[in-house]
Amino acid sequence: MVLRSPLSKSCSLPSYWMKMKLTFPFLALLSICSSVPAFPQADVVWDSSGNGLLQGVYNFREVVWLTADNTGNLKRAVSMNGTINFDGAGAYTLQGSVMDSSVGAPQIVSSTGTYVIAASGHGYISSPVNEKGKVFGVVSQGIFVASSTDDPLNDLFIAAPAGSTAPDDASFNGRYQVVEMNFPSLTAAQARDALFQLNPDGQGGAGTVNVTGYIGAGKATTQTVSGVRYSFSNGAGTLTFGTAANAQTLLAGSRTFYISPDGNFIFGGTATGYNMFAGVRALAEPAKPELLNGLFYQAGVDVDMSALSDGVATLHTYYGSFTASGGTFLGHQRLLSGSGSDPYDYTYADTYEVRPDGSYEDFLGFRNILGAGGAIRLGFGQEGIPGLSVALKAPAFSGPGVFLNPAGIVNAASLAPFTVGVSRGELISIAGTNLSLETSEDSTFPTSLGGVQVSINGRPAPVRSVSPTALTVLVPYGTTERIARIQVSSGGVESNAVTAFVNTTTPGVFTVPAGGAGYADAVHADGSPVTGGNPAHIGETITFRLTGLGDVSPAVPDGAPGSADAPSLVSASTAVYIGGEKAEVLYAGLAPGLVGIYQMTVIVPPNIGPGDEYLEVSGPDSYTSQVQIAIGGKASAGQESRTKQSLKHRRRVFGPSRTVR
């Protein structure tokens, strides 16, 4: 990879790299130039009303990991850190230092770029690494967490305000929970993560640090580091952990780090390495179960080592969001599995129980830790999947008049968070205030209901229901642009406009009860519901309903129901998995007589159950793992083991049926 080189077959080097060619002539041959296009331009522009959310001087760190093959080994890694000055109007200047594994020594870098941030905080900056690339992410609490998913590059980017007063030894004190993800070499088996508590004393000392972590696919290992020190210079800190790393060391050497102005968040990494760490101020009192609640923005990196014994390891990087409420978790990750692959939108559901120490486990095997009074959550990958994730609680949104919540566009069936985007023919729910003077619904899907009209890229969207705080509408099939601009008119008063990315598919399965998690709304061949008391069986044909499968053939007009006489079949490649086993799909198309609702008829595969299994739907650019289905019968010991594995690592075992662009 060459810094700021375009993603095209014809590549050029910026001036400072041209000078370096005299010393490192091989650099010109190591560009990541490829036939993969830059992120496509759209006729509709992304909302930039949130550009002011990034304003002033920020500290940043970005680490790029380029995989060599499906073993997870790296062919190249790059890290960059320094300062970015955002002007609040969409332009930035950057000063920093870059370390490239192909060069072997840090180099000074300076550049300029642009950025576009929506009112929600969702947006992108032009990549400091690839001239025509973008780093996509989300802003909250002044912190930007992001990943270059659509370049496509496996990376993690974090930036936080530098603050008006430079930190010093005295300003860094208290207790911090810290997670680090590290590639000390280009070998996947040596990838490792670390979890530790840091106790800076305000005088340059942090005492003894007890570390827990995982190296490759190994079991948990521990390390004790004594005499940890820190210092600050020119706004940046240095943490010193002692001796150099070796094959069994989790934490060693020095780390450059930055601290947010409120002192709640720290992040950084080794100046000459390819690691990223993040820390959060520990909770001041025991956590209550409701501490994890609301909408959070997230980004992260991990390596699935579960099949390392077979020579396979998968690097994942992502950004997205999740909602947590009452022990139920609905999440989205814009996910890239290995450099050079296609990104896809992964939506998932989970349950959680917050412990008094602010931690909880998730289905991927991550230990998650809340800090900063519940405003920041860190994720620490455990056995078989070392990793790091950072999540920031989103702000509350409000506005005058007819107001669309900029984070309030969700799949009407799955309630998958807004960062997943929309697809043609999808039923979406729109949240806001003063959206309608009445509450009503109309199954004929008129383009005006109760004095409310919704436009998506200027096209009238059929409306199913309206209320003062929520609307349900159909995304017009003519929404061929890459970005959807959504706006409401109520009683002749126009709302603010909200933008969302348009995908080929955004599947969301309807559930009973509604809510996006739990049991799928599925029926047996005789029409009776599939329930725990009336489960599906291996070899049986069942049908379930969903929305978000995109274009159909033959096409139907916006707001028209599916036909029983001439079924409209889904155009995109789709697949269904039950308990991790691929199910034979007999029908995938619009549900006869219904608008915006698709149905899939499948045969329950063998080697699953009994019990609750996940029903997952894959599209060319999507994979959803939110709902379950009850399976009856008696399973062998092998089947029971397989079921447990699928519940633990749902996305790590199965991927989308995506096509290569």
XYZ file of C-alpha atoms in Angstrom:
661
model
C 0.000 0.000 0.000
C 1.164 3.487 -0.814
C -0.206 6.338 1.205
C -2.814 8.407 -0.577
C -2.609 6.310 -3.722
C -5.862 5.917 -5.659
C -7.735 2.644 -5.856
C -7.427 2.240 -9.587
C -5.237 0.515 -12.112
C -3.480 3.775 -12.892
C -1.746 4.917 -9.712
C 0.464 7.840 -8.831
C 2.553 8.622 -5.789
C 2.240 11.888 -3.847
C 5.254 14.186 -3.762
C 6.669 13.108 -0.410
C 6.599 9.447 -1.499
C 8.207 10.393 -4.829
C 11.143 11.757 -2.843
C 11.285 8.552 -0.802
C 11.591 6.482 -3.990
C 15.221 7.510 -4.139
C 15.762 5.608 -0.904
C 12.985 3.029 -1.220
C 12.525 2.442 -4.980
C 10.399 -0.652 -4.343
C 7.581 1.469 -2.940
C 6.193 2.163 -6.384
C 5.584 -1.547 -6.835
C 3.654 -1.969 -3.588
C 0.597 0.111 -4.283
C -2.723 -1.513 -3.473
C -4.012 -0.243 -6.790
C -6.609 -2.615 -8.125
C -9.654 -2.784 -10.336
C -11.896 -2.208 -7.313
C -13.609 1.147 -7.893
C -13.635 3.957 -5.378
C -16.899 4.427 -3.483
C -19.426 5.279 -6.190
C -20.629 8.811 -6.580
C -24.351 9.410 -6.286
C -26.757 11.911 -7.792
C -28.030 12.588 -4.280
C -25.490 14.043 -1.854
C -24.942 12.915 1.719
C -26.309 15.163 4.481
C -23.530 17.514 5.635
C -25.456 19.349 8.351
C -23.389 17.539 10.992
C -20.015 18.742 9.718
C -19.724 20.899 12.813
C -19.594 17.726 14.917
C -15.982 17.472 13.714
C -14.416 20.870 14.308
C -11.069 21.940 15.683
C -7.862 20.028 16.349
C -8.205 16.262 16.863
C -5.696 13.595 17.733
C -6.025 10.425 15.674
C -4.651 6.937 15.075
C -5.336 4.648 12.142
C -4.040 1.101 11.669
C -4.383 -0.774 8.366
C -3.975 -4.553 8.146
C -3.745 -6.072 4.647
C -4.305 -9.818 4.614
C -2.293 -12.065 2.327
C -4.777 -14.960 2.076
C -7.430 -16.830 4.054
C -4.882 -17.875 6.676
C -5.211 -14.403 8.199
C -1.506 -13.671 7.727
C -0.715 -10.104 6.707
C 1.174 -9.046 3.618
C 1.475 -5.484 4.850
C 0.496 -3.234 7.732
C 0.489 0.534 8.161
C -0.099 2.708 11.210
C -0.496 6.471 11.313
C -1.043 8.888 14.160
C -0.945 12.632 14.685
C -3.330 15.588 14.512
C -6.177 16.544 12.186
C -7.583 20.069 12.076
C -11.238 19.943 10.970
C -12.563 23.325 9.824
C -16.220 22.531 10.625
C -17.199 23.012 6.986
C -15.927 19.831 5.339
C -12.149 20.245 4.973
C -9.206 19.115 7.087
C -5.426 19.323 7.295
C -3.344 16.502 8.744
C 0.096 16.289 10.350
C 1.488 13.028 11.610
C 3.816 10.077 11.489
C 3.354 6.914 9.449
C 4.887 3.464 9.900
C 4.765 1.073 6.945
C 5.894 -2.539 7.352
C 7.341 -2.356 3.844
C 9.543 0.603 4.777
C 10.577 -0.290 8.304
C 10.945 3.180 9.818
C 8.503 5.972 10.732
C 8.101 8.820 8.253
C 6.582 12.281 8.620
C 3.364 12.865 6.678
C 1.172 15.885 5.965
C -1.922 16.106 3.784
C -5.311 17.690 3.292
C -8.726 16.107 2.905
C -12.468 16.496 3.071
C -15.280 15.092 5.168
C -19.080 14.876 5.222
C -20.992 14.188 8.438
C -24.781 13.958 8.733
C -26.840 15.341 11.594
C -26.827 11.844 13.098
C -23.025 11.794 13.207
C -22.895 9.151 10.455
C -20.547 9.994 7.595
C -17.047 9.729 6.230
C -13.724 11.476 5.776
C -11.430 11.194 2.796
C -8.862 8.570 3.658
C -5.431 9.673 4.886
C -4.155 6.392 3.406
C -5.864 6.128 0.005
C -6.201 9.199 -2.150
C -9.620 8.281 -3.551
C -10.808 6.259 -0.568
C -13.092 7.082 2.322
C -13.138 6.138 5.980
C -16.746 5.552 7.067
C -17.864 5.962 10.631
C -19.872 7.700 13.300
C -19.324 10.635 15.658
C -20.571 10.890 19.228
C -19.230 12.644 22.317
C -16.803 14.367 19.953
C -15.132 11.012 19.146
C -15.040 9.594 15.600
C -14.748 5.794 15.241
C -14.537 4.410 11.733
C -13.289 1.862 9.198
C -12.535 1.941 5.450
C -14.976 -0.884 4.752
C -15.881 0.155 1.225
C -12.378 0.842 -0.126
C -12.079 -2.083 0.792
C -9.391 -2.024 3.486
C -9.253 -3.681 6.874
C -8.506 -0.828 9.238
C -9.602 0.919 12.407
C -9.612 4.714 12.763
C -10.148 6.687 15.993
C -10.029 10.457 16.449
C -10.835 12.575 19.509
C -10.604 16.327 20.256
C -7.221 17.520 21.456
C -8.814 20.018 23.847
C -7.891 23.632 24.507
C -5.471 22.715 27.306
C -2.697 20.206 26.713
C -2.804 17.292 29.180
C 0.019 16.828 31.651
C 1.019 14.234 34.234
C -1.294 15.721 36.855
C -4.354 15.623 34.616
C -4.053 11.872 34.016
C -5.253 10.034 37.096
C -7.889 7.580 38.265
C -8.832 4.091 37.036
C -9.095 3.058 33.392
C -10.155 -0.182 31.769
C -8.016 -0.716 28.661
C -8.197 -3.130 25.697
C -5.499 -3.564 23.059
C -5.448 -5.451 19.746
C -1.958 -6.110 18.399
C -0.234 -7.657 15.389
C 3.395 -7.780 16.632
C 4.284 -9.578 13.396
C 2.542 -10.309 10.101
C 1.620 -13.813 11.283
C -2.002 -14.413 12.277
C -1.043 -16.986 14.899
C 0.795 -14.212 16.767
C -2.120 -11.750 16.773
C -3.109 -10.997 20.341
C -5.271 -8.848 22.522
C -4.911 -7.655 26.097
C -7.230 -6.443 28.840
C -5.873 -4.562 31.834
C -6.622 -1.858 34.378
C -4.458 1.237 34.344
C -4.141 3.387 37.482
C -2.259 6.619 36.684
C -1.414 8.510 39.864
C -1.166 12.040 38.456
C 2.606 12.018 38.994
C 3.852 9.950 36.065
C 3.420 6.523 37.595
C 0.899 3.747 36.976
C 2.341 1.098 39.280
C 1.818 -2.573 38.544
C -0.454 -3.699 35.731
C -2.038 -7.163 35.644
C -2.839 -8.216 32.096
C -5.117 -10.930 30.692
C -5.119 -11.768 27.018
C -5.113 -14.260 24.168
C -2.423 -15.071 21.627
C -3.682 -16.607 18.405
C -6.143 -19.390 19.142
C -4.587 -20.112 22.526
C -6.068 -20.198 25.979
C -6.089 -17.180 28.270
C -2.669 -16.090 29.442
C -1.648 -13.529 32.039
C 1.215 -11.149 32.554
C 2.269 -8.794 35.342
C 4.066 -5.585 34.373
C 5.596 -3.543 37.181
C 6.894 0.005 37.224
C 4.612 1.318 34.466
C 5.319 5.004 33.748
C 3.759 7.760 31.656
C 4.562 11.288 30.528
C 3.171 13.989 28.234
C 4.735 16.205 25.603
C 3.022 18.486 23.063
C -0.420 17.054 23.830
C 0.569 13.399 23.397
C 1.294 10.899 26.135
C 3.781 8.060 26.335
C 3.099 4.886 28.323
C 6.109 2.686 29.080
C 5.526 -0.985 29.926
C 9.110 -2.264 29.986
C 10.893 -4.861 27.882
C 10.328 -5.659 24.214
C 7.599 -8.092 23.190
C 8.274 -11.751 22.506
C 6.170 -14.735 21.485
C 4.406 -14.949 24.868
C 4.294 -11.275 25.873
C 0.929 -9.533 25.881
C 2.111 -6.042 26.718
C 5.585 -4.468 26.466
C 7.402 -1.410 25.182
C 6.066 2.130 24.751
C 2.719 3.408 23.529
C 1.902 6.860 22.191
C -1.534 7.803 23.453
C -4.090 10.582 23.507
C -6.698 11.570 26.071
C -10.092 13.170 25.451
C -10.677 16.619 26.993
C -13.048 15.192 29.624
C -10.522 12.509 30.562
C -13.014 9.689 29.937
C -11.331 8.144 26.902
C -7.759 7.285 25.922
C -6.433 5.610 22.786
C -3.222 5.059 20.862
C -0.585 2.518 19.933
C 3.072 1.831 19.297
C 4.790 4.383 17.064
C 6.579 1.598 15.179
C 3.891 -1.082 15.458
C 0.473 -2.108 14.199
C -1.629 -2.160 17.337
C -4.533 -0.102 18.625
C -5.591 0.324 22.217
C -8.514 2.142 23.778
C -9.332 2.830 27.394
C -12.304 4.193 29.309
C -12.549 5.709 32.755
C -13.825 2.966 35.054
C -17.242 3.182 36.687
C -17.294 5.027 39.991
C -19.998 2.786 41.454
C -21.569 -0.619 40.797
C -23.502 -0.818 37.533
C -27.249 -1.210 37.474
C -28.819 -3.523 34.861
C -30.258 -0.556 32.950
C -26.855 1.125 32.535
C -26.582 -0.297 28.996
C -29.530 1.349 27.306
C -30.233 3.259 24.100
C -28.423 3.764 20.813
C -24.640 3.302 20.567
C -22.209 3.873 17.698
C -19.420 1.318 17.232
C -16.285 0.280 15.337
C -13.843 -2.561 15.836
C -11.420 -5.233 14.673
C -11.048 -8.925 15.460
C -9.536 -12.132 14.078
C -11.570 -15.339 14.109
C -9.092 -18.069 15.046
C -11.669 -20.828 15.530
C -10.384 -22.698 12.452
C -6.701 -21.841 12.821
C -5.821 -25.531 13.203
C -7.060 -25.942 9.621
C -4.933 -23.014 8.477
C -7.826 -20.561 8.324
C -8.158 -17.276 10.214
C -10.444 -14.394 9.256
C -9.751 -10.741 9.944
C -12.854 -8.566 10.429
C -13.098 -4.784 10.631
C -16.331 -2.817 10.854
C -18.311 0.192 11.938
C -22.023 0.481 12.732
C -24.417 0.884 15.626
C -26.591 -1.005 18.069
C -29.558 -0.458 20.346
C -29.824 -1.971 23.804
C -32.977 -2.120 25.880
C -34.260 -4.391 28.631
C -31.662 -7.092 28.035
C -32.196 -7.267 24.253
C -29.560 -6.131 21.835
C -30.087 -5.269 18.114
C -26.912 -4.503 16.211
C -25.470 -3.620 12.820
C -21.925 -3.833 11.494
C -20.771 -2.713 8.073
C -18.322 -5.582 7.928
C -15.261 -6.416 5.850
C -13.825 -9.944 6.062
C -10.259 -9.764 4.787
C -8.714 -7.116 2.540
C -9.967 -7.160 -1.033
C -13.308 -8.849 -0.306
C -16.719 -7.242 -0.593
C -18.131 -5.523 2.493
C -21.597 -6.432 3.682
C -24.141 -5.342 6.248
C -24.449 -7.739 9.144
C -27.421 -7.372 11.503
C -27.767 -9.440 14.633
C -29.617 -9.841 17.918
C -28.394 -10.918 21.309
C -29.331 -10.868 24.966
C -27.208 -9.357 27.709
C -27.020 -9.029 31.472
C -24.888 -6.251 32.916
C -22.895 -7.313 35.974
C -22.156 -4.958 38.887
C -18.652 -4.359 37.482
C -20.206 -3.048 34.251
C -19.284 -6.068 32.118
C -21.322 -8.540 30.084
C -20.627 -11.310 27.562
C -21.964 -11.454 24.011
C -22.585 -14.331 21.605
C -19.264 -13.790 19.836
C -17.400 -14.539 23.033
C -16.462 -10.906 23.643
C -16.297 -9.507 27.147
C -17.766 -6.004 27.047
C -16.984 -3.351 29.640
C -18.931 -0.172 30.346
C -17.216 2.955 31.614
C -17.544 6.748 31.714
C -20.861 6.402 33.538
C -22.206 4.100 30.819
C -21.370 6.461 27.939
C -18.561 4.317 26.467
C -18.264 0.549 26.043
C -15.140 -1.403 25.175
C -15.126 -4.942 23.779
C -12.390 -7.502 24.459
C -12.217 -10.637 22.307
C -11.697 -13.863 24.208
C -10.638 -17.399 23.323
C -10.475 -18.003 19.583
C -11.324 -14.452 18.560
C -8.922 -11.760 19.814
C -10.245 -8.300 19.132
C -11.082 -4.751 20.176
C -14.290 -2.767 19.799
C -15.239 0.761 20.845
C -18.839 1.892 21.283
C -20.083 5.405 22.115
C -23.528 6.248 23.373
C -25.326 8.377 20.800
C -26.835 11.760 21.681
C -30.563 12.355 21.982
C -32.006 14.046 18.904
C -34.726 16.690 18.849
C -35.806 19.568 16.679
C -38.593 22.064 16.052
C -41.669 21.580 13.924
C -42.001 18.472 11.792
C -38.812 16.701 12.795
C -37.228 13.494 11.504
C -34.881 11.800 13.938
C -31.641 11.552 11.896
C -30.975 8.149 13.504
C -34.607 7.049 13.262
C -34.790 5.261 9.884
C -35.009 1.515 10.619
C -36.204 -1.705 9.011
C -39.906 -2.062 9.861
C -39.556 -5.791 10.598
C -36.164 -6.196 12.264
C -35.743 -2.673 13.703
C -32.093 -2.969 12.628
C -30.320 0.314 13.428
C -30.204 3.185 10.957
C -26.581 2.689 9.840
C -27.638 -0.408 7.861
C -29.348 1.802 5.240
C -32.362 0.928 3.079
C -33.188 -1.059 -0.060
C -35.768 -0.740 -2.798
C -39.170 -2.151 -1.877
C -38.345 -2.227 1.836
C -40.828 -1.273 4.520
C -39.118 1.245 6.781
C -40.147 2.919 10.013
C -39.414 6.624 10.403
C -39.219 8.130 13.897
C -39.585 11.779 14.809
C -41.889 14.330 16.378
C -44.922 16.207 15.031
C -44.950 13.905 12.012
C -48.741 13.737 11.873
C -51.776 15.294 13.520
C -53.507 11.917 13.669
C -52.878 8.183 14.015
C -54.154 6.136 11.107
C -53.232 3.373 8.675
C -54.237 2.291 5.190
C -53.374 -1.114 3.722
C -53.735 0.284 0.193
C -50.572 2.350 0.690
C -51.628 5.756 -0.642
C -48.986 8.422 -1.222
C -50.814 10.753 1.160
C -52.305 9.684 4.480
C -53.648 11.982 7.169
C -52.100 14.979 5.472
C -48.669 13.305 5.456
C -46.513 12.724 2.388
C -43.023 11.227 2.321
C -40.549 11.764 -0.493
C -37.441 9.663 -1.112
C -35.155 11.325 -3.642
C -38.145 13.338 -4.799
C -40.300 10.270 -5.442
C -43.525 9.816 -3.453
C -43.239 6.915 -1.024
C -46.393 4.821 -0.396
C -47.500 5.254 3.223
C -48.837 2.416 5.384
C -49.340 4.202 8.712
C -48.866 7.568 10.390
C -48.736 8.861 13.938
C -47.198 11.919 15.610
C -43.982 10.006 16.352
C -43.702 7.278 13.685
C -44.445 6.540 10.029
C -44.283 3.295 8.058
C -43.545 3.721 4.353
C -42.320 1.768 1.329
C -39.009 2.693 -0.306
C -39.866 3.293 -3.994
C -38.462 0.730 -6.410
C -37.069 3.605 -8.472
C -34.550 4.498 -5.744
C -31.539 3.562 -7.848
C -29.233 6.195 -6.378
C -26.552 5.170 -3.863
C -27.959 7.615 -1.302
C -31.600 8.078 -0.267
C -32.745 11.543 0.821
C -35.860 11.174 2.957
C -38.176 14.064 3.820
C -41.687 14.389 5.272
C -44.397 16.930 4.586
C -47.120 17.099 7.222
C -49.993 19.526 6.858
C -47.963 21.371 4.250
C -44.974 21.810 6.589
C -41.724 20.189 5.464
C -39.351 18.407 7.802
C -35.594 18.279 7.850
C -34.069 15.839 5.365
C -32.288 12.641 6.432
C -29.946 10.579 4.250
C -29.282 6.826 4.245
C -27.219 4.518 2.058
C -29.135 2.405 -0.474
C -28.233 -1.286 -0.643
C -29.266 -4.162 -2.873
C -30.833 -5.997 0.082
C -31.496 -5.225 3.746
C -33.391 -8.316 4.965
C -35.355 -8.132 8.184
C -37.562 -11.005 9.359
C -40.882 -10.289 11.078
C -41.119 -11.655 14.611
C -43.807 -12.737 17.079
C -44.187 -10.602 19.060
C -42.935 -7.712 16.937
C -39.604 -6.217 17.908
C -36.869 -7.671 15.708
C -35.654 -10.396 18.092
C -37.049 -13.695 19.329
C -39.118 -16.060 17.215
C -39.630 -15.615 13.481
C -43.189 -15.165 12.249
C -43.166 -18.550 10.500
C -45.928 -21.014 9.607
C -46.205 -24.691 8.755
C -47.552 -25.840 5.395
C -51.064 -25.989 6.896
C -50.840 -22.330 7.932
C -50.484 -22.948 11.665
C -47.739 -20.911 13.397
C -44.383 -22.431 14.242
C -44.027 -22.148 18.023
C -42.246 -23.836 20.884
C -45.338 -25.964 21.348
C -45.752 -26.586 17.632
C -42.146 -26.678 16.352
C -40.837 -27.246 12.856
C -39.220 -30.588 12.045
C -36.342 -31.696 9.860
C -37.485 -32.117 6.240
C -40.606 -30.025 6.756
C -41.581 -27.099 4.522
C -42.116 -23.812 6.369
C -42.771 -20.229 5.272
C -41.744 -16.961 6.926
C -42.195 -13.312 6.024
C -39.688 -10.497 5.833
C -38.951 -7.189 4.138
C -35.880 -5.745 2.451
C -35.094 -8.301 -0.279
C -34.919 -5.614 -2.971
C -35.864 -5.789 -6.634
C -38.317 -8.364 -7.943
C -39.212 -9.792 -11.340
C -41.720 -9.210 -12.737
C -41.613 -5.745 -11.228
C -44.624 -4.265 -9.467
C -45.640 -0.610 -9.178
C -44.877 1.157 -5.908
C -47.606 0.329 -3.414
C -48.941 -2.642 -5.378
C -49.303 -6.041 -3.671
C -47.629 -9.234 -4.779
C -49.600 -11.371 -7.195
C -50.546 -15.002 -6.625
C -51.064 -15.576 -10.349
C -47.732 -14.143 -11.539
C -45.384 -14.259 -8.550
C -42.732 -11.529 -8.335
C -39.503 -13.342 -7.483
C -36.520 -11.776 -5.760
C -33.858 -10.734 -8.272
C -30.884 -10.878 -5.893
C -29.134 -14.084 -4.872
C -30.446 -15.135 -1.461
C -29.877 -18.009 0.933
C -31.347 -19.220 4.226
C -29.542 -20.984 7.068
C -31.215 -22.692 10.012
C -28.912 -23.682 12.846
C -25.987 -23.030 10.546
C -27.180 -25.519 7.916
C -28.186 -24.250 4.497
C -31.882 -24.716 3.792
C -33.294 -25.418 0.347
C -35.268 -22.363 -0.782
C -38.466 -23.219 -2.662
C -39.778 -19.672 -2.999
C -38.376 -16.176 -2.462
C -40.580 -13.329 -3.634
C -43.344 -10.936 -2.745
C -46.068 -12.324 -0.502
C -49.295 -12.575 -2.530
C -51.745 -9.813 -1.638
C -49.292 -7.886 0.549
C -47.284 -4.708 -0.070
C -43.600 -4.513 0.775
C -43.661 -7.939 2.396
C -41.672 -10.833 0.968
C -41.981 -14.471 1.878
C -39.540 -17.333 1.738
C -40.542 -20.990 1.716
C -37.780 -23.378 2.739
C -37.186 -26.998 3.721
C -35.831 -27.428 7.250
C -32.320 -28.951 6.814
C -30.952 -32.011 8.643
C -28.423 -32.092 11.487
C -30.085 -29.427 13.634
C -32.179 -29.220 16.779
C -33.991 -29.911 18.857
C -34.523 -26.524 20.444
C -34.287 -22.935 19.283
C -32.096 -22.418 16.225
C -31.170 -19.184 14.472
C -32.877 -18.545 11.149
C -30.512 -16.435 9.062
C -30.995 -14.795 5.668
C -28.165 -13.895 3.324
C -28.200 -11.527 0.361
C -25.457 -10.343 -2.014
C -24.533 -7.504 0.362
C -26.236 -8.498 3.615
C -26.517 -11.114 6.315
C -29.084 -11.057 9.106
C -28.922 -13.219 12.228
C -31.625 -11.836 14.487
C -34.434 -14.372 14.807
C -34.891 -17.937 15.988
C -37.185 -20.819 15.143
C -38.253 -23.769 17.283
C -37.121 -27.171 15.980
C -38.626 -30.404 17.283
C -37.385 -33.982 17.309
C -34.440 -35.691 18.933
C -30.876 -34.794 18.043
C -27.694 -36.820 18.268
C -24.780 -35.651 20.411
C -23.079 -34.328 17.298
C -26.119 -32.271 16.379
C -26.302 -30.797 19.867
C -22.622 -29.822 19.670
C -23.189 -28.220 16.264
C -26.110 -26.220 17.635
C -24.027 -24.815 20.479
C -21.294 -23.789 18.058
C -23.729 -21.961 15.788
C -25.156 -20.032 18.716
C -21.725 -18.941 19.903
C -20.140 -17.813 16.633
C -23.017 -17.212 14.254
C -21.360 -14.804 11.848
C -17.904 -16.325 12.224
C -19.072 -19.659 10.829
C -21.373 -18.459 8.070
C -21.106 -15.637 5.567
C -23.444 -13.963 3.088
C -24.145 -15.319 -0.362
C -22.628 -12.167 -1.764
C -21.417 -11.819 -5.312
C -18.157 -10.260 -6.451
C -18.606 -6.883 -8.097
